[in-house]
Amino acid sequence: MKRFFALVAFIFPLVLSAQTKLAQPVSDDFSARVAYHYQLRNDSITGYIAEQMTRSGAAGLDIDSTIFDLKKDPVALDAALKYLYQYSDCNRQRFIGNLRAMNLQSGSVFPLATYTANKYKSEVKALLEDKADFLKTYTGPVTGKGAPASVAAVPAATAGNTTAPTGDQPAASPAATTPAATTVTDTRNWEVRPLFQVRTPEQLVEMFGKDNVTQRDATDLAGDKEGEAYAIYPETDDELEVQFDGENGNILTFSHYPSKWKSPYGIKAGDPLDKLIKVNGRPFRLNAFEWTNGGIVTDWQGGALEGKGVTIMLKANNTGDPKQYDQVTGDKKIRSDLPVLKKLDVVIQSVAFKGN
């Protein structure tokens, strides 16, 4: 009997560990299956994961490189699992069904299900509410991608798994509740990431046509001149400004809304302050309004946007009450979680992304 209890005492920590940490072969298997399915056209599962990771900022500036190599980024891999769990309505059985639809090895399915359900069990309500908001603007999966040059080619099937689906469409989980992609007439490419790689105005003209690209003086968000810039779709809601900085990368600036562009981290002009705080993961500091550089974020306070080349200017739409507005104006810095900012309807006025 003593030996039995000693054996239980030895095994139990191992079981608990298995529920809170993924074995490397399991992580590698999930990473490989996501990468493979991301190459399929209109793949509903990986399309949903990729779009949520893009909007949340979990994939950084290059969703393709991240999705094709999740095993090298544990944080991104956890985010992919979280959004697959969300896609499955935070239901463990549906989650298992979707893992099987992705043709994971049988030995990977239950460890992934247990790990994910345990990790996000306290976030179920928030995940379901976020999914409802997400589906209001989601137009369907954008998959069928090739592996970037920086990532090794992904095989059609991993070793020990020869049951990959055939054709362009993966096996669908009957329990998945995400609606099918809707048909859209606009066939233009609204992906922002390729614009970080462009190096000349001629390339912009080739991509968007000479009638849709205009040269003009560039100014930063504070209003200071910075040489020249090129506006894509100028004077429309979809206007995007590009500044070239040679091999140091480009600066992409959005100041119009609503916009069709799929911007990094899912941040756009017109987005509310609460969304920006959510993406950053914590409150931040900004210059008060109606002063030099007013409304510009000065310190992300160690949040997710720290050091990511994101510059944002905020504005207050509701300034009719001087007693409220005066609390956040003048030569000072303020915190983004001040209660009065909610009453002032603060939104993003402009956002600039600096690529490498």
XYZ file of C-alpha atoms in Angstrom:
356
model
C 0.000 0.000 0.000
C 2.824 2.374 0.846
C 4.366 1.653 -2.528
C 1.034 2.472 -4.197
C 0.786 5.876 -2.531
C 4.428 6.555 -3.305
C 3.756 5.753 -6.966
C 0.713 8.072 -7.009
C 2.735 10.828 -5.380
C 5.349 10.421 -8.102
C 2.956 10.245 -11.071
C 0.496 12.995 -10.099
C 2.957 15.902 -10.587
C 3.843 14.476 -13.980
C 0.187 14.360 -15.011
C -0.356 17.908 -13.780
C 2.732 19.053 -15.685
C 1.391 17.437 -18.844
C -1.740 19.542 -18.468
C 0.119 22.813 -18.056
C 2.962 22.400 -20.539
C 3.041 20.961 -24.038
C 5.626 18.397 -25.043
C 7.797 19.580 -27.909
C 6.595 16.890 -30.363
C 2.996 17.985 -29.719
C 3.863 21.647 -30.323
C 5.756 20.703 -33.482
C 2.822 18.654 -34.759
C 0.329 21.493 -34.209
C 2.722 23.986 -35.807
C 3.159 21.772 -38.876
C -0.581 21.191 -39.325
C -1.403 24.893 -39.051
C 1.294 25.684 -41.608
C -0.001 23.014 -43.976
C -3.653 24.068 -43.742
C -2.703 27.734 -44.165
C -1.574 26.765 -47.681
C -5.072 25.549 -48.569
C -7.492 27.962 -50.176
C -10.428 29.112 -48.043
C -9.413 27.093 -45.009
C -11.938 28.177 -42.395
C -9.974 27.153 -39.290
C -6.554 28.624 -40.069
C -8.176 31.608 -41.760
C -10.005 32.433 -38.540
C -6.872 31.916 -36.437
C -4.730 34.094 -38.716
C -7.210 36.961 -38.823
C -7.656 36.981 -35.045
C -3.889 36.879 -34.523
C -3.488 39.760 -36.966
C -6.117 41.895 -35.254
C -4.835 41.164 -31.761
C -1.184 41.769 -32.653
C -0.183 38.255 -31.578
C 1.534 37.710 -34.935
C 3.465 40.965 -35.105
C 3.874 42.619 -38.493
C 4.189 39.452 -40.578
C 1.378 36.966 -40.012
C 2.601 34.663 -42.790
C 6.050 34.111 -41.281
C 4.507 33.582 -37.856
C 1.826 31.131 -38.971
C 4.315 29.069 -40.975
C 6.669 28.660 -38.002
C 4.610 28.684 -34.803
C 6.947 26.224 -33.090
C 9.611 28.954 -32.921
C 7.279 31.399 -31.152
C 5.624 29.878 -28.043
C 3.567 33.020 -27.427
C 2.159 32.960 -30.952
C 1.524 29.207 -30.707
C -0.482 29.758 -27.522
C -2.427 32.513 -29.283
C -3.207 30.172 -32.194
C -4.542 27.588 -29.750
C -6.586 30.233 -27.972
C -8.251 31.385 -31.167
C -8.888 27.814 -32.296
C -10.555 27.261 -28.908
C -12.568 30.438 -29.480
C -13.469 29.273 -32.999
C -14.749 26.089 -31.326
C -17.008 28.161 -29.024
C -14.725 27.290 -26.087
C -16.209 23.798 -26.158
C -13.664 21.042 -25.534
C -15.397 18.446 -27.722
C -15.723 20.856 -30.634
C -12.103 21.829 -30.120
C -11.099 18.162 -30.333
C -13.210 17.780 -33.475
C -11.445 20.704 -35.116
C -8.012 19.362 -34.164
C -8.940 16.087 -35.820
C -10.215 17.958 -38.866
C -6.712 19.402 -39.145
C -5.354 15.821 -39.186
C -3.161 16.074 -36.132
C -1.581 12.874 -34.951
C -3.843 11.032 -32.513
C -1.286 11.353 -29.726
C -1.372 15.157 -30.001
C -5.112 15.796 -29.849
C -5.904 15.175 -26.185
C -2.770 16.855 -24.767
C -3.607 19.956 -26.841
C -7.250 19.880 -25.750
C -6.392 19.512 -22.066
C -3.654 22.145 -22.183
C -5.816 24.704 -23.981
C -8.991 24.149 -21.956
C -7.016 24.514 -18.723
C -5.088 27.554 -19.879
C -8.122 29.551 -21.017
C -10.852 28.260 -18.692
C -11.031 31.625 -16.891
C -11.366 33.539 -20.189
C -14.340 31.713 -21.719
C -16.839 34.543 -21.296
C -14.435 37.145 -22.686
C -13.468 34.899 -25.614
C -17.098 34.305 -26.589
C -17.903 38.016 -26.397
C -14.831 38.806 -28.481
C -15.868 36.213 -31.068
C -19.298 37.818 -31.396
C -17.682 41.214 -32.051
C -15.150 39.688 -34.428
C -17.785 37.993 -36.602
C -19.513 41.326 -37.199
C -16.640 42.413 -39.455
C -15.043 39.108 -40.498
C -15.513 38.411 -44.214
C -14.022 34.948 -44.333
C -10.625 33.229 -44.546
C -7.747 34.553 -46.620
C -5.547 31.489 -46.960
C -3.826 29.618 -49.760
C -0.496 31.213 -48.895
C 2.995 30.054 -49.781
C 5.716 29.850 -47.168
C 7.839 33.051 -47.025
C 11.440 32.819 -48.171
C 12.525 33.140 -44.544
C 10.704 29.921 -43.635
C 11.603 26.471 -44.907
C 9.080 24.888 -47.249
C 6.295 23.109 -45.371
C 5.685 19.517 -46.499
C 2.217 18.437 -47.520
C 2.083 15.937 -44.664
C 4.213 15.474 -41.585
C 5.957 12.226 -40.788
C 3.563 9.654 -39.416
C 0.540 11.557 -40.724
C -0.559 10.591 -44.198
C -4.210 11.512 -43.906
C -4.018 15.078 -45.137
C -7.189 16.196 -46.904
C -7.207 16.369 -50.662
C -8.263 19.304 -52.807
C -8.318 22.955 -51.850
C -10.795 22.642 -48.991
C -9.871 20.959 -45.670
C -12.176 18.583 -43.898
C -14.794 20.666 -42.105
C -15.745 20.099 -38.500
C -19.508 19.656 -38.204
C -19.375 21.359 -34.833
C -17.658 24.511 -36.073
C -20.040 27.449 -36.077
C -18.086 30.086 -37.983
C -20.056 31.155 -41.074
C -18.721 30.485 -44.539
C -16.923 33.210 -46.423
C -19.142 35.752 -48.084
C -18.760 36.702 -51.731
C -17.275 40.162 -52.202
C -17.030 42.137 -55.415
C -13.958 44.116 -54.400
C -11.010 42.018 -55.617
C -8.289 44.471 -54.578
C -5.612 43.274 -52.183
C -6.013 45.055 -48.843
C -3.083 43.335 -47.158
C -0.694 45.927 -45.698
C 2.341 43.704 -45.114
C 3.646 43.714 -48.720
C 3.935 47.504 -48.540
C 6.668 47.236 -45.938
C 8.835 45.561 -48.610
C 8.264 48.122 -51.375
C 11.257 50.400 -51.958
C 10.327 52.711 -54.854
C 7.356 54.824 -56.012
C 7.414 52.888 -59.275
C 6.587 49.711 -57.397
C 3.576 51.413 -55.831
C 2.336 52.543 -59.242
C 2.770 49.022 -60.594
C 0.759 47.611 -57.698
C -2.073 50.169 -57.558
C -2.052 52.052 -60.861
C -0.840 55.588 -61.562
C -4.272 57.097 -60.951
C -4.307 55.748 -57.408
C -0.878 56.972 -56.243
C -0.075 60.641 -55.559
C 3.158 62.239 -54.399
C 2.960 64.953 -51.727
C 4.851 66.478 -48.805
C 5.092 64.210 -45.816
C 4.400 65.241 -42.249
C 4.670 63.219 -39.073
C 1.754 62.880 -36.663
C 2.889 66.006 -34.836
C 2.578 68.006 -38.063
C 6.317 68.412 -38.761
C 7.486 68.075 -42.371
C 9.463 64.942 -43.183
C 10.315 65.040 -46.871
C 7.998 63.388 -49.367
C 5.343 60.693 -49.181
C 3.087 58.775 -51.543
C -0.637 58.459 -50.913
C -2.472 55.352 -52.109
C -6.155 55.979 -52.899
C -5.746 59.663 -51.895
C -8.688 61.615 -50.469
C -10.762 58.485 -49.850
C -11.586 56.527 -46.703
C -8.976 53.995 -47.824
C -6.137 56.499 -48.133
C -2.804 55.158 -46.942
C 0.414 57.179 -46.872
C 3.789 55.564 -47.564
C 7.155 57.128 -46.689
C 10.336 55.449 -47.904
C 13.408 55.238 -45.684
C 15.621 53.047 -47.819
C 16.717 49.809 -46.208
C 15.596 51.178 -42.836
C 12.035 50.327 -43.811
C 8.859 52.198 -44.672
C 6.410 54.187 -42.596
C 2.735 53.499 -43.306
C 0.257 56.042 -41.961
C -3.539 55.782 -41.706
C -5.629 58.872 -40.945
C -8.933 58.099 -42.692
C -11.774 55.786 -41.725
C -13.579 53.515 -42.182
C -10.798 51.727 -44.063
C -10.640 48.359 -45.799
C -6.926 47.882 -45.124
C -5.902 44.989 -42.887
C -3.559 47.002 -40.741
C -0.959 45.577 -38.333
C -2.309 44.546 -34.932
C -5.798 45.266 -36.266
C -5.385 48.938 -35.263
C -7.025 51.561 -37.477
C -7.941 55.224 -37.403
C -11.330 55.594 -35.752
C -10.789 52.709 -33.322
C -11.870 53.495 -29.740
C -9.438 53.992 -26.891
C -10.626 50.807 -25.152
C -9.578 48.691 -28.131
C -6.096 50.224 -28.148
C -5.679 49.509 -24.430
C -6.825 45.924 -25.051
C -4.314 45.395 -27.878
C -1.500 46.844 -25.760
C -2.525 44.657 -22.846
C -2.306 47.486 -20.329
C -2.884 51.265 -20.006
C -0.314 53.660 -21.465
C 0.627 57.322 -21.265
C -0.043 60.092 -23.776
C 0.355 63.829 -24.164
C -2.687 65.797 -23.054
C -4.770 67.411 -25.803
C -4.648 70.995 -27.120
C -0.868 71.314 -26.668
C 2.366 70.470 -28.479
C 2.113 66.906 -29.806
C -1.285 66.676 -28.146
C -2.867 63.220 -28.101
C 0.286 61.338 -29.116
C 1.111 58.195 -27.148
C 4.453 58.675 -25.416
C 4.929 55.482 -23.387
C 3.359 52.051 -23.879
C 4.299 51.177 -20.293
C 5.835 47.847 -21.257
C 2.739 46.672 -23.122
C 2.496 44.600 -26.309
C 3.128 47.651 -28.531
C 6.328 48.647 -26.745
C 9.190 48.897 -29.251
C 7.035 47.745 -32.182
C 7.321 50.917 -34.259
C 3.731 52.027 -33.655
C 3.013 55.760 -33.309
C -0.524 56.859 -32.497
C -2.336 60.151 -32.138
C -5.656 60.167 -30.293
C -8.459 62.705 -30.383
C -11.534 63.411 -28.259
C -14.842 63.574 -30.133
C -16.960 64.811 -27.230
C -15.411 68.059 -25.962
C -18.611 69.940 -25.152
C -18.134 69.911 -21.372
C -15.176 72.211 -20.496
C -14.946 70.832 -16.951
C -14.304 67.363 -18.310
C -12.116 68.326 -21.265
C -9.920 70.644 -19.200
C -8.840 67.661 -17.116
C -6.981 66.210 -20.095
C -5.647 69.315 -21.881
C -2.482 71.339 -21.497
C 1.235 70.739 -21.081
C 1.170 67.409 -19.257
C 1.043 63.668 -19.714
C -1.990 61.608 -18.791
C -2.860 57.939 -18.353
C -5.104 56.235 -20.871
C -7.264 54.729 -18.126
C -8.488 58.057 -16.728
C -12.271 57.662 -16.322
C -12.961 61.024 -17.961
C -11.507 59.799 -21.280
C -14.416 57.385 -21.704
C -16.858 60.268 -21.423
C -14.907 62.213 -24.048
C -15.259 59.456 -26.680
C -11.521 59.237 -27.409
C -10.561 57.461 -30.649
C -7.478 56.995 -32.814
C -7.022 59.956 -35.151
C -3.924 58.704 -36.934
C -1.667 55.665 -36.656
C 1.767 55.127 -38.226
C 3.633 51.821 -38.469
C 7.403 51.710 -38.975
C 8.566 48.532 -40.715
C 12.096 47.141 -40.716
